[in-house]
Coordinates of C-alpha atoms in Angstrom, one line a residue:
Chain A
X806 CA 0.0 0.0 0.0
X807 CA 1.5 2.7 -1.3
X808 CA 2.1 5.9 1.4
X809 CA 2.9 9.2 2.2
X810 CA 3.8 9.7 6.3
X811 CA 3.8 13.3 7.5
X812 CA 6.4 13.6 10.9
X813 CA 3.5 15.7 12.9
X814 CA -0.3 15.6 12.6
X815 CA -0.4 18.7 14.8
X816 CA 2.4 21.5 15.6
X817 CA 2.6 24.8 17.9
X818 CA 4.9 26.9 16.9
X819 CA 6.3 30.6 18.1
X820 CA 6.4 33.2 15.8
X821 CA 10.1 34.0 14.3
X822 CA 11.1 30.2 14.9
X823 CA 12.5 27.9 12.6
X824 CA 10.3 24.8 11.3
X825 CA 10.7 21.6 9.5
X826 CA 8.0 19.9 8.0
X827 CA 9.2 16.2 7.1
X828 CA 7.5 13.9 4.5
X829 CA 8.4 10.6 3.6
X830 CA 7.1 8.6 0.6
X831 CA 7.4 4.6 0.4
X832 CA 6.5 4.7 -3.6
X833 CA 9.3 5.4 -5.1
X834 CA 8.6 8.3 -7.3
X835 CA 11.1 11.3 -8.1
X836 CA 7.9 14.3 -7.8
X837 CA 7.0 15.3 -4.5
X838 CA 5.4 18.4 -3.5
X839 CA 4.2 20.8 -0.8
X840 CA 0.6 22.4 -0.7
X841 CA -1.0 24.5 2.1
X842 CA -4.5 24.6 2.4
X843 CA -6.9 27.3 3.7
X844 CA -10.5 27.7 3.8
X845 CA -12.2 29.1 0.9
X846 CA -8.6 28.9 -1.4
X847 CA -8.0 25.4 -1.9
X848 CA -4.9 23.6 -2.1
X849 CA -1.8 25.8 -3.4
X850 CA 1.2 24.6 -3.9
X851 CA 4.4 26.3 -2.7
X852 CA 7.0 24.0 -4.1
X853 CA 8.0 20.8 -5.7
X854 CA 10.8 18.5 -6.6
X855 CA 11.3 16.2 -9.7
X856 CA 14.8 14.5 -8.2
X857 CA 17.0 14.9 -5.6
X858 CA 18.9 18.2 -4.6
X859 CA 15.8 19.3 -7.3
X860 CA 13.3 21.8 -6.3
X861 CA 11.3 24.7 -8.2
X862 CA 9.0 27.1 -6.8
X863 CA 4.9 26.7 -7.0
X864 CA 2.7 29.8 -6.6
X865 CA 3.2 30.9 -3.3
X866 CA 7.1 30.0 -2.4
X867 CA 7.6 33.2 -0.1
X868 CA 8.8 32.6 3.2
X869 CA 9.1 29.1 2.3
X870 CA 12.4 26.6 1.5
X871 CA 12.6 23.1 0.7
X872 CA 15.2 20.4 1.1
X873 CA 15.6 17.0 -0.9
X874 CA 18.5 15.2 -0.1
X875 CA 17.0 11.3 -0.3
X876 CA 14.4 10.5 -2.9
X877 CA 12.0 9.8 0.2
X878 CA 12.5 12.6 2.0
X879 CA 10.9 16.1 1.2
X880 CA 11.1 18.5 3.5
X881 CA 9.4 21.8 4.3
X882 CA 11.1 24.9 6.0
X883 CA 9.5 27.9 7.5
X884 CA 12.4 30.2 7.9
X885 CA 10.7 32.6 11.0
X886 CA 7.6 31.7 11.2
X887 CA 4.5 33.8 11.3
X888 CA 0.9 34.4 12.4
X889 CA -0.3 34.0 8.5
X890 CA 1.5 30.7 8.3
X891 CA -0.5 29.0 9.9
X892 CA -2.5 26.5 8.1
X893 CA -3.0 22.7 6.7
X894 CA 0.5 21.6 4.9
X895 CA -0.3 18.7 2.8
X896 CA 2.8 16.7 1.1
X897 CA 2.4 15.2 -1.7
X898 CA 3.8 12.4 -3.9
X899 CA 3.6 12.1 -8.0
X900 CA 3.5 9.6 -11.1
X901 CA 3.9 9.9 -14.7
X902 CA 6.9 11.9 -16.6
X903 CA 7.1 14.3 -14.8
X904 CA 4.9 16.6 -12.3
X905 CA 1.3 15.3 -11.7
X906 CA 0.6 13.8 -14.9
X907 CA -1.3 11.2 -12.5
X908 CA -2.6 9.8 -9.4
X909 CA -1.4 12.1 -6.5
X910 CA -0.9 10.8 -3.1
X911 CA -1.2 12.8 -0.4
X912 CA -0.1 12.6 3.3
X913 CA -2.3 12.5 6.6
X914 CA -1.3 16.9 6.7
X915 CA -0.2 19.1 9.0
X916 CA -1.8 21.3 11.0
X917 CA 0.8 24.3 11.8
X918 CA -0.4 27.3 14.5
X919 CA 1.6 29.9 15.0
X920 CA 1.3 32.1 17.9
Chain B
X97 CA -1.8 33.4 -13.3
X98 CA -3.8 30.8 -14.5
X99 CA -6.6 29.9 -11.9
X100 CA -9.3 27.1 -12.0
X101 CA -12.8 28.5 -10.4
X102 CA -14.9 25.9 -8.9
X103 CA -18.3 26.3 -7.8
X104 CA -20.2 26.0 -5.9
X105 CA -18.5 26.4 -2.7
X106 CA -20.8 24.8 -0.6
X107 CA -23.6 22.4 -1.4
X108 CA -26.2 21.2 1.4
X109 CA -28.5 18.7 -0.6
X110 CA -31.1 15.7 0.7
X111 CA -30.2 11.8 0.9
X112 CA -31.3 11.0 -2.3
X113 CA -30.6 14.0 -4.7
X114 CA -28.3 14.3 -7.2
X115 CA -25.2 16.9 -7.0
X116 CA -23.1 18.6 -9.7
X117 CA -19.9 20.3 -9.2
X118 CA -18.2 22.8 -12.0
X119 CA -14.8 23.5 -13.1
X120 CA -14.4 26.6 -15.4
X121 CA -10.4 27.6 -16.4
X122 CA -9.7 30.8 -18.7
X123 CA -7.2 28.8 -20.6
X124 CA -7.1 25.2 -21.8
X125 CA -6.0 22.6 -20.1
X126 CA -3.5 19.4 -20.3
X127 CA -5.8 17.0 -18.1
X128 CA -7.8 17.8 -15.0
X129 CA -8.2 15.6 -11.9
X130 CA -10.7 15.0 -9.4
X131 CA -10.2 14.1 -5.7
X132 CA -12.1 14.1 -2.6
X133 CA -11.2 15.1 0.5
X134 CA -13.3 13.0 3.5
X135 CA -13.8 15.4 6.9
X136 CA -10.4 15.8 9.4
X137 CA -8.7 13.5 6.2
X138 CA -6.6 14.3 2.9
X139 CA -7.3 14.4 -0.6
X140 CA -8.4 11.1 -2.7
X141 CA -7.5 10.5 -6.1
X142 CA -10.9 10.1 -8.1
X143 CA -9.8 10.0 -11.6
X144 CA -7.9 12.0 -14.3
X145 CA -9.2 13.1 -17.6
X146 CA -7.4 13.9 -21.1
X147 CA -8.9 14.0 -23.8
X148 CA -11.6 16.8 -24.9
X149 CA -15.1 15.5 -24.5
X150 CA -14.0 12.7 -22.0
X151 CA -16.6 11.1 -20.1
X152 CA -15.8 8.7 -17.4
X153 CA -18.2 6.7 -14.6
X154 CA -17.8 5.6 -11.4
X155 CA -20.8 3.7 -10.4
X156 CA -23.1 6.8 -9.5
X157 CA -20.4 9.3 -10.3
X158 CA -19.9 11.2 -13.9
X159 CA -17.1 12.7 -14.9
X160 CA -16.8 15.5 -17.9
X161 CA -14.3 16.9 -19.6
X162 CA -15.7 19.9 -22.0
X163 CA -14.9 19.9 -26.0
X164 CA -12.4 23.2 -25.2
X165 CA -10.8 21.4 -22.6
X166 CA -12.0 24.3 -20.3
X167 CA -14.0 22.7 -18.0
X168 CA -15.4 19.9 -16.0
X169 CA -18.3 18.3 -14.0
X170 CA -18.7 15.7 -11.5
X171 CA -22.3 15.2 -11.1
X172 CA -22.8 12.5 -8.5
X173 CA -26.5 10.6 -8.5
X174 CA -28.4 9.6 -5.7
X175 CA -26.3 10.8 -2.9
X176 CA -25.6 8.8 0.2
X177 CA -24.1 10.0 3.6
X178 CA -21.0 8.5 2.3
X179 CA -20.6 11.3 -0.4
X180 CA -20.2 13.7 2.1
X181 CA -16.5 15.7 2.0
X182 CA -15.0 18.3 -0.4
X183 CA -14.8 17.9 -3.4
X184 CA -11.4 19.5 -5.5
X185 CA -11.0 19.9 -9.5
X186 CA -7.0 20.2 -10.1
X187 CA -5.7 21.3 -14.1
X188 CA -2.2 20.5 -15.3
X189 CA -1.9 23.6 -17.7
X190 CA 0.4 22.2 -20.2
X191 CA 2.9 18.6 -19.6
X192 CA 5.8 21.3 -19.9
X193 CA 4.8 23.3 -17.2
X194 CA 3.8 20.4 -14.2
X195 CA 2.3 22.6 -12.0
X196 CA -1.4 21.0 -10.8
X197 CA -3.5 23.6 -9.8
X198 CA -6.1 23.1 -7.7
X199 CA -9.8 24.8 -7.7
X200 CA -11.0 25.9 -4.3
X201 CA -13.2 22.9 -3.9
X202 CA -16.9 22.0 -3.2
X203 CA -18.3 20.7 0.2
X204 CA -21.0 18.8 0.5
X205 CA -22.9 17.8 3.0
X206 CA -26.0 15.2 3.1
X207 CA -29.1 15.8 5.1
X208 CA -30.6 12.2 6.0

């Protein structure tokens, strides 16, 4: 069964600290990706990565780095944290060529408050 | 930047009815994807649609793809408490550009 683990389910975090959301994928794939989602906007994506030590920026990469240094691993940094941060991060893992050209799988999501 | 609406944003409906949900983008699209999104959980694949004029069914769920490649349906028949969640549209724009973009979803809920 094919997954996608998130580190935290829930996180508490102080304004101006550093954070690192983790993702691991078990399929295999070279495309993983970060969304947040919000109420009322949907799911946008803030980056993605084809391969290792790969990444490109999705629509809202501000305030926002990524790090891919194992196929599996994709992770998610908040450089200082703040108040409009917080959200739902969603991981994500891809098929096909390249991108989403198929079936996305999705992790369990984090849910990030910053105060 | 390119944008896929979705409406509506919320639809309440009785056991029973039927429910439509629309995709509209300004410019054409690669392939759009469906997935639903079950309360407190994460977004399901549903299914994935390429060509123009696609239809595809999932026992009482219809999936469109429109002749411009513009826009999509899911119309669901006979809703059950089990259809209940948000629903999301997501376009890939062009293969050269991978970038799935997600609408801003439907949620529905059931009455019994």
């Amino acid at each position: 069964d094919v997954k996608v683990t998130q580190s935290s389910r829930y996180l508490v975090k102080r304004t101006g600290e550093k954070v690192f959301l983790e993702c691991v994928q078990d399929m295999d794939h070279e495309n993983m990706f970060w969304y947040r989602q919000d109420p009322g906007l949907g799911l946008r994506l803030i980056y993605f990565s084809y391969d290792v030590k790969m990444k490109e920026k999705g629509d809202i990469p501000e305030g926002y780095s990524v790090s891919r240094e194992k196929k599996e691993r994709f992770s998610l940094i908040l450089e200082s944290a703040s108040t409009n941060q917080t959200s739902m991060y969603l991981c994500a893992g891809g098929d096909g060529d390249r991108g989403l050209g198929a079936e996305a799988f999705f992790g369990q999501g984090t849910r990030l408050t910053v105060v | 930047g390119q944008q896929v609406m979705q409406i509506p944003q919320y639809q309440h409906v009785q056991e029973g009815e039927d429910f439509t949900t629309y995709c509209n983008s300004s410019t054409t699209l690669s392939n759009i994807q469906w997935y639903k999104q079950r309360p407190g959980g994460h977004p399901v694949f549903l299914i994935q649609l390429v060509k123009s004029g696609e239809v595809k069914k999932q026992k009482r769920l219809t999936f469109q793809f429109g002749e411009a490649k513009k826009n999509s349906s899911l119309h669901i028949t006979a809703t059950q408490t089990t259809d209940v969640g948000t629903y999301f549209c997501a376009g890939l724009f062009n293969f050269g550009n991978e970038k799935l973009t997600f609408g801003t979803g439907t949620r529905l809920t059931i009455i019994p």
